[in-house]
Short mmCIF file of C-alpha atoms in Angstrom, two decimals:
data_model
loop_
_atom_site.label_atom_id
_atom_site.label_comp_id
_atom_site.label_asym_id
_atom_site.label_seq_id
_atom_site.Cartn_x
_atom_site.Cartn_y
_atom_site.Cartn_z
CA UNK D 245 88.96 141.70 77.47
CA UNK D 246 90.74 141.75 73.90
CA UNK D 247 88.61 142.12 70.81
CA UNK D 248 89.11 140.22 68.03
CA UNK D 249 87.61 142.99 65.53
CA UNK D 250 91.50 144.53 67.10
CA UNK D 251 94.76 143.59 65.14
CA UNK D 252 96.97 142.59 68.29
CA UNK D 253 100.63 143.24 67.70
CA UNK D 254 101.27 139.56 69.38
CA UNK D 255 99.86 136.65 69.81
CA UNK D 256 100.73 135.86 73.54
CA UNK D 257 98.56 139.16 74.25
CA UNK D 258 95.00 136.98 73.68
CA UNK D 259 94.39 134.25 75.41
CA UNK D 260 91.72 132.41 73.51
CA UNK D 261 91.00 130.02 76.15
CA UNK D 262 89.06 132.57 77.91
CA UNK D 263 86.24 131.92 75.37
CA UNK D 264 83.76 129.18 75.22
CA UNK D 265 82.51 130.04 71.57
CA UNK D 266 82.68 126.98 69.50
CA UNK D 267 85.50 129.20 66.95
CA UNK D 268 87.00 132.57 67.33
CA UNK D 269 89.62 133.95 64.66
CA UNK D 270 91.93 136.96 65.41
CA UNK D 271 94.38 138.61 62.51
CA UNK D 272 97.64 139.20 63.80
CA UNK D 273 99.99 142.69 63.12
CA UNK D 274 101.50 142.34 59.59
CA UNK D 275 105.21 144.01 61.22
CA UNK D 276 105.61 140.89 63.40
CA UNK D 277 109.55 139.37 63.36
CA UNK D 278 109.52 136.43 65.37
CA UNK D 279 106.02 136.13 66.39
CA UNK D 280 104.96 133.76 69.08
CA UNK D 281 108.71 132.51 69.24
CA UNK D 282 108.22 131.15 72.81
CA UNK D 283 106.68 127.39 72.85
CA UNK D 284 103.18 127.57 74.23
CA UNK D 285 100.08 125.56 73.57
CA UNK D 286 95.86 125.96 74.28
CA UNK D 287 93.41 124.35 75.16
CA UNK D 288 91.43 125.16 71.71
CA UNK D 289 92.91 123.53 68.38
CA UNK D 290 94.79 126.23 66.59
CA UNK D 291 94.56 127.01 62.60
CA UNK D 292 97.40 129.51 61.66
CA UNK D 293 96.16 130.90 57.79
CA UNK D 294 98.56 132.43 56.03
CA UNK D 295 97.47 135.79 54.18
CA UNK D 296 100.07 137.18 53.02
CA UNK D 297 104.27 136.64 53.67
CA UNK D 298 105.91 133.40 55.31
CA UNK D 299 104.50 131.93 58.40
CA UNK D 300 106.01 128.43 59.88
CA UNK D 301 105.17 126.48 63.01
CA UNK D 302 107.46 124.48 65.00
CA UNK D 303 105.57 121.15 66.66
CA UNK D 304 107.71 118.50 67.76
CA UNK D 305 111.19 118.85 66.16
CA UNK D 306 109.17 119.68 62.71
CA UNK D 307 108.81 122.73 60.95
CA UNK D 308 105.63 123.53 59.23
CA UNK D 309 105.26 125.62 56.50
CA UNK D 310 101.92 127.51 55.70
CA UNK D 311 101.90 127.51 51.77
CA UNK D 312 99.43 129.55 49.93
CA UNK D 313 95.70 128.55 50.17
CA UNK D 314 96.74 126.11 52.89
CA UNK D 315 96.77 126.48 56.64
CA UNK D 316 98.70 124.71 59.65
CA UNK D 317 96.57 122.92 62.12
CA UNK D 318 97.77 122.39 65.14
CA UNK D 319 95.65 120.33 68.14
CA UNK D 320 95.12 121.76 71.06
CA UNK D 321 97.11 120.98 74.24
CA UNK D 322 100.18 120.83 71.46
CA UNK D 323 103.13 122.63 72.36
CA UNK D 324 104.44 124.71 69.06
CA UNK D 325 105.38 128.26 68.60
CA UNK D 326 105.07 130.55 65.48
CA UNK D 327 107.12 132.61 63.61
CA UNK D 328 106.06 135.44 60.36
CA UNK D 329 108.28 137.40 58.20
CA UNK D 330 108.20 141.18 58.59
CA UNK D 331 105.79 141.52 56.09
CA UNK D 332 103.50 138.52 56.85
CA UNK D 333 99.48 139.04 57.24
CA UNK D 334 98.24 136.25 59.42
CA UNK D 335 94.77 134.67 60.98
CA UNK D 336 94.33 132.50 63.87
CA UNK D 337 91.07 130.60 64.16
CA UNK D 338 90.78 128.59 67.52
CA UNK D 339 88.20 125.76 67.93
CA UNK D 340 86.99 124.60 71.18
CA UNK D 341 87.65 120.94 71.39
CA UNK D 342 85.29 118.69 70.09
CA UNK D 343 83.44 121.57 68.10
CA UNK D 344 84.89 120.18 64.54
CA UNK D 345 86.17 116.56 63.45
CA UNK D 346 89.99 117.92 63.05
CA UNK D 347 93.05 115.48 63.38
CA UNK D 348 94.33 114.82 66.07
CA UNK D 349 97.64 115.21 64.86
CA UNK D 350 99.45 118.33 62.96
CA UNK D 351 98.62 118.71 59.97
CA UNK D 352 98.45 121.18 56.65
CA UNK D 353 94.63 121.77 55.57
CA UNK D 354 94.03 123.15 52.16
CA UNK D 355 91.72 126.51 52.35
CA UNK D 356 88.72 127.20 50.16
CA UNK D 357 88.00 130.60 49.11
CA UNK D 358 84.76 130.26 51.13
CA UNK D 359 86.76 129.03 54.04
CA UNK D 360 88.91 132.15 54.08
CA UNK D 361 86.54 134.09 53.67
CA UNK D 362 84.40 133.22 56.38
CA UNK D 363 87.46 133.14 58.80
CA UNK D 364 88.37 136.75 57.67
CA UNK D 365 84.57 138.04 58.43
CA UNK D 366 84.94 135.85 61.72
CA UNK D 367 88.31 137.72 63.09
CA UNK D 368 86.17 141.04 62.48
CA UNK D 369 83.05 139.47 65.20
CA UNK D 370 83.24 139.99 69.11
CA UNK D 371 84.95 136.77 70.50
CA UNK D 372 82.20 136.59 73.39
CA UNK D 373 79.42 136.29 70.85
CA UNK D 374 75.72 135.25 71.48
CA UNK D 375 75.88 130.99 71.34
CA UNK D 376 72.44 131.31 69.56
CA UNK D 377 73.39 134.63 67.22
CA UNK D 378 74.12 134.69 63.82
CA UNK D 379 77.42 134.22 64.44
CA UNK D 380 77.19 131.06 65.94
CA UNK D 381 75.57 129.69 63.03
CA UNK D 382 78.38 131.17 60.50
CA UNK D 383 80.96 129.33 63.00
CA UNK D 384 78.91 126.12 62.82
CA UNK D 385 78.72 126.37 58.67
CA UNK D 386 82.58 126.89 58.94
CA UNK D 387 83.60 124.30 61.15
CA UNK D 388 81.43 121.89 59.09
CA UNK D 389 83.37 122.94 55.62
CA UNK D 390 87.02 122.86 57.90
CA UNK D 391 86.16 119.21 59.16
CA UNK D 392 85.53 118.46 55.35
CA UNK D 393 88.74 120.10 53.69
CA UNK D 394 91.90 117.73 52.24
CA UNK D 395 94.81 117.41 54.30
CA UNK D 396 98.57 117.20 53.32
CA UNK D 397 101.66 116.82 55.63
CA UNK D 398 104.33 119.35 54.34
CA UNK D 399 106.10 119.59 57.35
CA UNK D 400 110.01 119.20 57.55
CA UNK D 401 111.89 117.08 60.45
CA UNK D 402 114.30 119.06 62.11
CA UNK D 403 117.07 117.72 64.41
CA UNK D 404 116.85 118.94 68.10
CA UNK D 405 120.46 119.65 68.30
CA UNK D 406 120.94 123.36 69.01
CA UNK D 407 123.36 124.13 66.26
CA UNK D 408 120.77 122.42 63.55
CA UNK D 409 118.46 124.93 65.28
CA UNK D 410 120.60 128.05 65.16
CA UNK D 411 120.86 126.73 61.55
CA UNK D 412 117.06 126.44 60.66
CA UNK D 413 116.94 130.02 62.62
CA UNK D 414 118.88 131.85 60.75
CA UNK D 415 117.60 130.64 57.59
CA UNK D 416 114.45 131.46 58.15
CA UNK D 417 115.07 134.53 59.43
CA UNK D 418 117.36 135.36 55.65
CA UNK D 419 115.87 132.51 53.52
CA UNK D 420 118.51 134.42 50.79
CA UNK D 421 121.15 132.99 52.89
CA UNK D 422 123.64 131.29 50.56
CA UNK D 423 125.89 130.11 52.99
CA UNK D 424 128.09 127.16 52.60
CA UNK D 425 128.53 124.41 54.82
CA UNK D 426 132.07 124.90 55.49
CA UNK D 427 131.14 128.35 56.50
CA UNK D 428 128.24 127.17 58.57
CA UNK D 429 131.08 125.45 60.48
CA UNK D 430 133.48 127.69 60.78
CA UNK D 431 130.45 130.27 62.22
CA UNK D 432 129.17 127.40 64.71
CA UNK D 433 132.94 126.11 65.71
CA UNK D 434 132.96 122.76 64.77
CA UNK D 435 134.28 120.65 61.59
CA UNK D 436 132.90 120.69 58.56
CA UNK D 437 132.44 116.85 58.86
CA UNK D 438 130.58 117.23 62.45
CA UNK D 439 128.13 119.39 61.19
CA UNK D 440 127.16 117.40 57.63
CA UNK D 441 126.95 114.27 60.01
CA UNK D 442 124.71 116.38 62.13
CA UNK D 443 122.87 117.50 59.08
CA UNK D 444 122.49 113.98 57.41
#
């Protein structure tokens, strides 16, 4: 059974709902491209902390961005998939469901130092850990700050039509990218006007 104390080169390759701990947190490979690309969802609430890099989280024809000292959550059962820069530095914590008062809806939480902290010790514990152990009472003190922390929605709608999505793809893939719309359409084969109706 994976180890969290491991850095896993992808997400899909731990499944936390094997666990029954109230939180477990796992770091993720900083030379991810494309990370946890493929829509899934779990049965534990997910919070995706940036460390380091660009992280954003597609939910429901919105992108999320996870600023500095911020995190995504996302509920669980909520389809969404992930995707880091080359250079990103990431930490999942999952949260059994009804373990913390978290929305119910996606949402950006800002991070304490405290918070981080804790989750970064956390990601370095055995995910099967003793339910009446000193980790389980570092979980409970976490959870407890998390269901207290300010929330902000800095999420982006993005259009479900799969040439808005190439679009938002590419760009985050080469945020540099200076192209114009004309040459957007020209690369996608449609009008100019099409594609700013599209975009509008």
């Amino acid at each position: 059974m994976p180890s969290s104390k491991n850095v896993v080169s992808s997400p899909e390759d731990f499944d936390s709902d094997l666990f029954a701990q109230a939180a477990i947190a796992l770091k993720v490979a900083p030379d991810l491209n494309g990370s946890g690309a493929r829509p899934h969802d779990h049965r534990k609430g997910q919070l995706i902390l940036s460390l380091h890099g660009a992280v954003s989280c597609e939910v429901q024809n919105a992108l999320w961005l996870v600023p500095p000292q911020h995190a995504v959550w996302i509920p669980g059962g909520t389809p969404h998939s992930c995707r880091v820069t080359e250079n990103a530095r990431t930490c999942f914590l999952f949260v059994e469901p009804g373990a913390a008062a978290m929305p119910e809806e996606c949402c950006t939480v800002a991070i304490t130092p405290l918070v981080r902290e804790m989750i970064l010790h956390l990601a370095e514990q055995e995910p099967a850990y003793d339910s009446e152990g000193k980790t389980a009472r570092l979980v409970a003190v976490l959870l407890e700050q998390l269901s207290d922390a300010p929330l902000k929605e800095l999420h982006l709608p993005i259009s479900d039509h799969p040439k808005i999505k190439q679009i938002a793809d590419m760009l985050f893939s080469d945020p540099g990218d200076r192209t114009t719309l004309r040459e957007w359409a020209t690369r996608l084969a449609t009008s100019e006007r099409t594609l700013a109706r599209l975009v509008e």
